[in-house]
Short mmCIF file of C-alpha atoms in Angstrom, two decimals:
data_model
loop_
_atom_site.label_atom_id
_atom_site.label_comp_id
_atom_site.label_asym_id
_atom_site.label_seq_id
_atom_site.Cartn_x
_atom_site.Cartn_y
_atom_site.Cartn_z
CA UNK A 1 -7.48 -27.47 1.17
CA UNK A 2 -8.42 -24.47 -1.11
CA UNK A 3 -10.44 -24.51 -4.15
CA UNK A 4 -7.36 -25.03 -6.93
CA UNK A 5 -5.60 -27.29 -4.90
CA UNK A 6 -8.90 -29.70 -4.75
CA UNK A 7 -9.28 -29.66 -8.22
CA UNK A 8 -5.65 -29.36 -9.62
CA UNK A 9 -3.87 -31.04 -6.87
CA UNK A 10 -0.43 -29.62 -5.76
CA UNK A 11 3.18 -30.19 -6.02
CA UNK A 12 2.40 -33.43 -3.69
CA UNK A 13 1.51 -35.17 -7.08
CA UNK A 14 5.41 -34.67 -8.22
CA UNK A 15 6.68 -36.06 -5.08
CA UNK A 16 6.68 -32.47 -3.15
CA UNK A 17 5.12 -32.00 0.19
CA UNK A 18 5.02 -28.24 -0.78
CA UNK A 19 0.82 -27.04 -1.00
CA UNK A 20 0.31 -23.86 -3.38
CA UNK A 21 -2.46 -21.66 -2.91
CA UNK A 22 -3.92 -19.86 -6.23
CA UNK A 23 -2.00 -16.71 -5.93
CA UNK A 24 1.09 -18.72 -5.39
CA UNK A 25 0.46 -20.88 -8.35
CA UNK A 26 -0.05 -17.96 -10.48
CA UNK A 27 3.05 -16.02 -9.39
CA UNK A 28 5.29 -19.07 -10.04
CA UNK A 29 3.70 -19.60 -13.64
CA UNK A 30 6.48 -18.80 -15.66
CA UNK A 31 7.71 -19.18 -19.02
CA UNK A 32 10.24 -22.43 -18.80
CA UNK A 33 12.26 -22.76 -21.71
CA UNK A 34 14.86 -25.68 -20.22
CA UNK A 35 12.80 -28.76 -19.66
CA UNK A 36 13.25 -32.56 -19.95
CA UNK A 37 11.25 -35.37 -21.03
CA UNK A 38 11.91 -36.74 -17.34
CA UNK A 39 8.12 -38.07 -16.02
CA UNK A 40 6.64 -35.76 -13.47
CA UNK A 41 3.38 -37.33 -13.39
CA UNK A 42 1.28 -40.16 -15.22
CA UNK A 43 -0.21 -39.71 -18.50
CA UNK A 44 -3.77 -39.95 -16.99
CA UNK A 45 -2.62 -36.84 -14.50
CA UNK A 46 -2.26 -35.12 -17.50
CA UNK A 47 -5.18 -35.66 -19.11
CA UNK A 48 -7.64 -35.25 -16.08
CA UNK A 49 -6.11 -31.54 -15.49
CA UNK A 50 -6.37 -30.69 -19.15
CA UNK A 51 -9.87 -32.04 -19.43
CA UNK A 52 -10.99 -30.42 -16.44
CA UNK A 53 -9.33 -27.04 -17.48
CA UNK A 54 -11.30 -27.31 -21.30
CA UNK A 55 -14.74 -28.36 -19.55
CA UNK A 56 -14.70 -25.49 -17.02
CA UNK A 57 -12.95 -22.54 -18.33
CA UNK A 58 -15.67 -20.26 -19.32
CA UNK A 59 -16.84 -19.05 -23.14
CA UNK A 60 -18.98 -16.35 -24.24
CA UNK A 61 -22.46 -17.50 -24.62
CA UNK A 62 -21.12 -20.84 -23.23
CA UNK A 63 -19.77 -21.39 -26.73
CA UNK A 64 -16.97 -23.98 -25.57
CA UNK A 65 -15.44 -23.37 -28.67
CA UNK A 66 -12.11 -24.41 -27.57
CA UNK A 67 -10.49 -27.58 -28.56
CA UNK A 68 -7.09 -29.00 -27.52
CA UNK A 69 -4.54 -31.95 -28.77
CA UNK A 70 -2.15 -33.12 -26.85
CA UNK A 71 1.02 -34.74 -27.95
CA UNK A 72 3.14 -36.97 -25.87
CA UNK A 73 6.14 -39.19 -26.52
CA UNK A 74 6.95 -39.37 -30.50
CA UNK A 75 4.06 -37.28 -31.05
CA UNK A 76 5.67 -34.67 -29.28
CA UNK A 77 8.78 -35.02 -31.02
CA UNK A 78 7.13 -35.28 -34.28
CA UNK A 79 5.75 -31.48 -33.88
CA UNK A 80 8.82 -29.66 -32.91
CA UNK A 81 10.42 -31.53 -36.10
CA UNK A 82 7.43 -30.30 -38.29
CA UNK A 83 8.05 -27.10 -37.05
CA UNK A 84 11.96 -26.94 -37.03
CA UNK A 85 11.39 -28.10 -41.15
CA UNK A 86 8.91 -25.34 -41.69
CA UNK A 87 11.12 -22.60 -40.26
CA UNK A 88 14.25 -24.29 -42.39
CA UNK A 89 12.04 -23.22 -45.45
CA UNK A 90 12.20 -19.27 -44.40
CA UNK A 91 15.02 -18.68 -42.27
CA UNK A 92 18.36 -18.45 -44.12
CA UNK A 93 20.75 -21.70 -43.56
CA UNK A 94 23.56 -19.09 -42.32
CA UNK A 95 21.62 -17.99 -39.49
CA UNK A 96 19.32 -21.05 -38.76
CA UNK A 97 21.85 -21.95 -35.80
CA UNK A 98 19.98 -20.47 -33.00
CA UNK A 99 16.33 -21.28 -34.46
CA UNK A 100 17.48 -25.03 -34.48
CA UNK A 101 18.26 -24.48 -30.86
CA UNK A 102 15.26 -23.44 -29.95
CA UNK A 103 13.38 -26.17 -31.56
CA UNK A 104 15.49 -28.85 -29.74
CA UNK A 105 14.82 -27.03 -26.48
CA UNK A 106 10.81 -27.36 -26.74
CA UNK A 107 11.76 -31.02 -28.58
CA UNK A 108 13.41 -31.93 -25.26
CA UNK A 109 10.62 -31.61 -23.25
CA UNK A 110 7.78 -34.03 -22.02
CA UNK A 111 4.70 -32.60 -24.05
CA UNK A 112 3.03 -30.19 -26.16
CA UNK A 113 -0.85 -28.83 -25.72
CA UNK A 114 -2.06 -27.69 -28.58
CA UNK A 115 -4.67 -25.17 -28.56
CA UNK A 116 -7.25 -24.23 -31.15
CA UNK A 117 -10.82 -22.72 -31.62
CA UNK A 118 -13.71 -24.40 -33.95
CA UNK A 119 -14.47 -21.84 -36.38
CA UNK A 120 -17.99 -23.60 -36.99
CA UNK A 121 -19.04 -23.10 -33.64
CA UNK A 122 -17.93 -19.15 -33.71
CA UNK A 123 -19.52 -18.89 -37.19
CA UNK A 124 -23.09 -20.69 -35.98
CA UNK A 125 -22.52 -17.56 -33.19
CA UNK A 126 -22.51 -15.36 -35.50
CA UNK A 127 -25.56 -16.30 -37.72
CA UNK A 128 -27.80 -16.49 -34.42
CA UNK A 129 -26.40 -13.22 -32.86
CA UNK A 130 -26.10 -11.04 -35.80
CA UNK A 131 -25.75 -7.68 -33.32
CA UNK A 132 -22.36 -9.06 -31.76
CA UNK A 133 -21.10 -10.60 -35.10
CA UNK A 134 -17.86 -8.87 -35.12
CA UNK A 135 -17.31 -9.66 -31.23
CA UNK A 136 -17.30 -13.47 -31.28
CA UNK A 137 -13.99 -13.95 -32.81
CA UNK A 138 -12.60 -11.40 -30.36
CA UNK A 139 -14.64 -13.42 -27.48
CA UNK A 140 -13.16 -16.80 -28.70
CA UNK A 141 -9.65 -15.53 -28.32
CA UNK A 142 -10.44 -14.14 -24.99
CA UNK A 143 -11.79 -17.42 -24.37
CA UNK A 144 -8.64 -19.44 -25.72
CA UNK A 145 -6.70 -17.23 -23.66
CA UNK A 146 -8.29 -17.99 -20.49
CA UNK A 147 -7.90 -21.71 -21.25
CA UNK A 148 -4.52 -21.26 -22.34
CA UNK A 149 -3.45 -19.91 -18.76
CA UNK A 150 -5.75 -22.46 -16.74
CA UNK A 151 -3.80 -25.64 -18.24
CA UNK A 152 -0.29 -23.28 -17.74
CA UNK A 153 -1.10 -22.75 -14.26
CA UNK A 154 -2.41 -26.48 -13.69
CA UNK A 155 0.79 -28.18 -15.32
CA UNK A 156 2.71 -25.81 -13.20
CA UNK A 157 1.12 -27.08 -10.05
CA UNK A 158 1.82 -30.60 -11.14
CA UNK A 159 5.45 -29.51 -11.18
CA UNK A 160 5.91 -29.06 -14.96
CA UNK A 161 7.29 -26.24 -16.43
CA UNK A 162 5.64 -24.73 -19.82
CA UNK A 163 6.13 -21.97 -22.13
CA UNK A 164 3.68 -20.42 -24.62
CA UNK A 165 4.70 -20.18 -28.52
CA UNK A 166 2.79 -19.27 -31.89
CA UNK A 167 4.31 -20.85 -34.73
CA UNK A 168 0.69 -20.78 -36.06
CA UNK A 169 -0.06 -20.34 -39.19
CA UNK A 170 3.33 -21.46 -40.71
CA UNK A 171 2.57 -25.12 -39.23
CA UNK A 172 -1.06 -25.25 -39.48
CA UNK A 173 -1.51 -27.42 -42.83
CA UNK A 174 1.07 -29.83 -41.53
CA UNK A 175 -0.40 -30.19 -38.40
CA UNK A 176 -3.70 -30.76 -39.53
CA UNK A 177 -2.41 -33.49 -42.22
CA UNK A 178 -0.70 -34.95 -39.44
CA UNK A 179 -2.90 -35.50 -37.02
CA UNK A 180 -6.21 -35.27 -39.02
CA UNK A 181 -7.34 -32.09 -37.26
CA UNK A 182 -10.78 -30.73 -38.86
CA UNK A 183 -10.64 -28.20 -41.19
CA UNK A 184 -12.35 -25.87 -39.10
CA UNK A 185 -10.15 -25.90 -36.34
CA UNK A 186 -8.04 -22.77 -35.90
CA UNK A 187 -4.63 -23.11 -34.49
CA UNK A 188 -4.00 -20.57 -31.71
CA UNK A 189 -1.01 -21.59 -29.46
CA UNK A 190 1.17 -24.48 -28.70
CA UNK A 191 2.29 -25.20 -25.47
CA UNK A 192 5.71 -27.62 -24.73
CA UNK A 193 6.10 -28.42 -21.18
CA UNK A 194 8.51 -30.98 -18.94
CA UNK A 195 10.32 -31.29 -15.77
CA UNK A 196 11.89 -28.22 -15.32
CA UNK A 197 15.82 -28.05 -15.48
CA UNK A 198 16.49 -24.68 -14.65
CA UNK A 199 14.87 -21.57 -13.25
CA UNK A 200 14.06 -18.60 -15.37
CA UNK A 201 15.73 -15.36 -14.79
CA UNK A 202 13.99 -13.19 -12.09
CA UNK A 203 10.74 -11.01 -13.69
CA UNK A 204 10.90 -7.10 -13.64
CA UNK A 205 7.59 -5.43 -12.76
CA UNK A 206 6.46 -2.30 -13.59
CA UNK A 207 4.66 -0.27 -10.66
CA UNK A 208 1.41 -1.83 -9.82
CA UNK A 209 0.22 1.71 -9.16
CA UNK A 210 0.72 2.78 -12.61
CA UNK A 211 -1.50 -0.09 -14.05
CA UNK A 212 -4.20 -0.55 -11.44
CA UNK A 213 -6.57 2.26 -10.40
CA UNK A 214 -8.79 1.48 -7.35
CA UNK A 215 -12.01 4.09 -6.48
CA UNK A 216 -13.57 3.18 -3.21
#
C-alpha cells in the first residue's frame, strides 16, 4: 500500500475493490458538477480526511493559516440558498434561470467545504518578518491552493465528486453571520461535493513538451 492510500484510503472505502496510486488519483480528480446527496462514506470519515489534510498541508513559515468549515445536510443546503439569493440581487431576473440551475446542482450534493485564511496569522508574520511583508498574502494563497488540491483529491479517493467555486466576496458577510465565522477569516473558495451522477467530459491537454523544460 502506497503512502497516499495509507493516509487517505481508497475506493475500497466506498464499497469498491479498486485501489489507486497517487498519480492515478491526481488524474481522476476532476470537476464534477452532477452530484447527489447519497452517502458515500460515513461523516466521520469525511472529518478524518479533511482534518488530516489541514494538519499536513504545508504553509509558508509553518504559519498554518488555513481554516476550514465543513457543511453537511441542511447546513450545506443553506449555503447554496444564501448564494442563490445573493446572486438573485445582481443577476437580471429574465436571465436568472441558468444561475438558479447551477445553484441547484451544487445544493444537490452531500456537503460543501469552505476554505478560509486567517488574516491575523498573516498580519502577525508581516510584522515579524518585514522583509517578506508583501509576500505573505501571496504565500497564504499558495498554501490554500495546496490544501484545496489535497482535500479535492482525498474526497475523490473516497468516491466523491467535487468542484471548486468562488462566490466570495459576494457571500462573505452572510456566511460569517450564519456560521459565526471570526471576522479575521477570509473566505477563499467553496467546494461542493457528493456522489458522482455522471462523469465529466474528456479533458483536452496542451502538449506537455511545451509546458515543461527538462535539463540534465
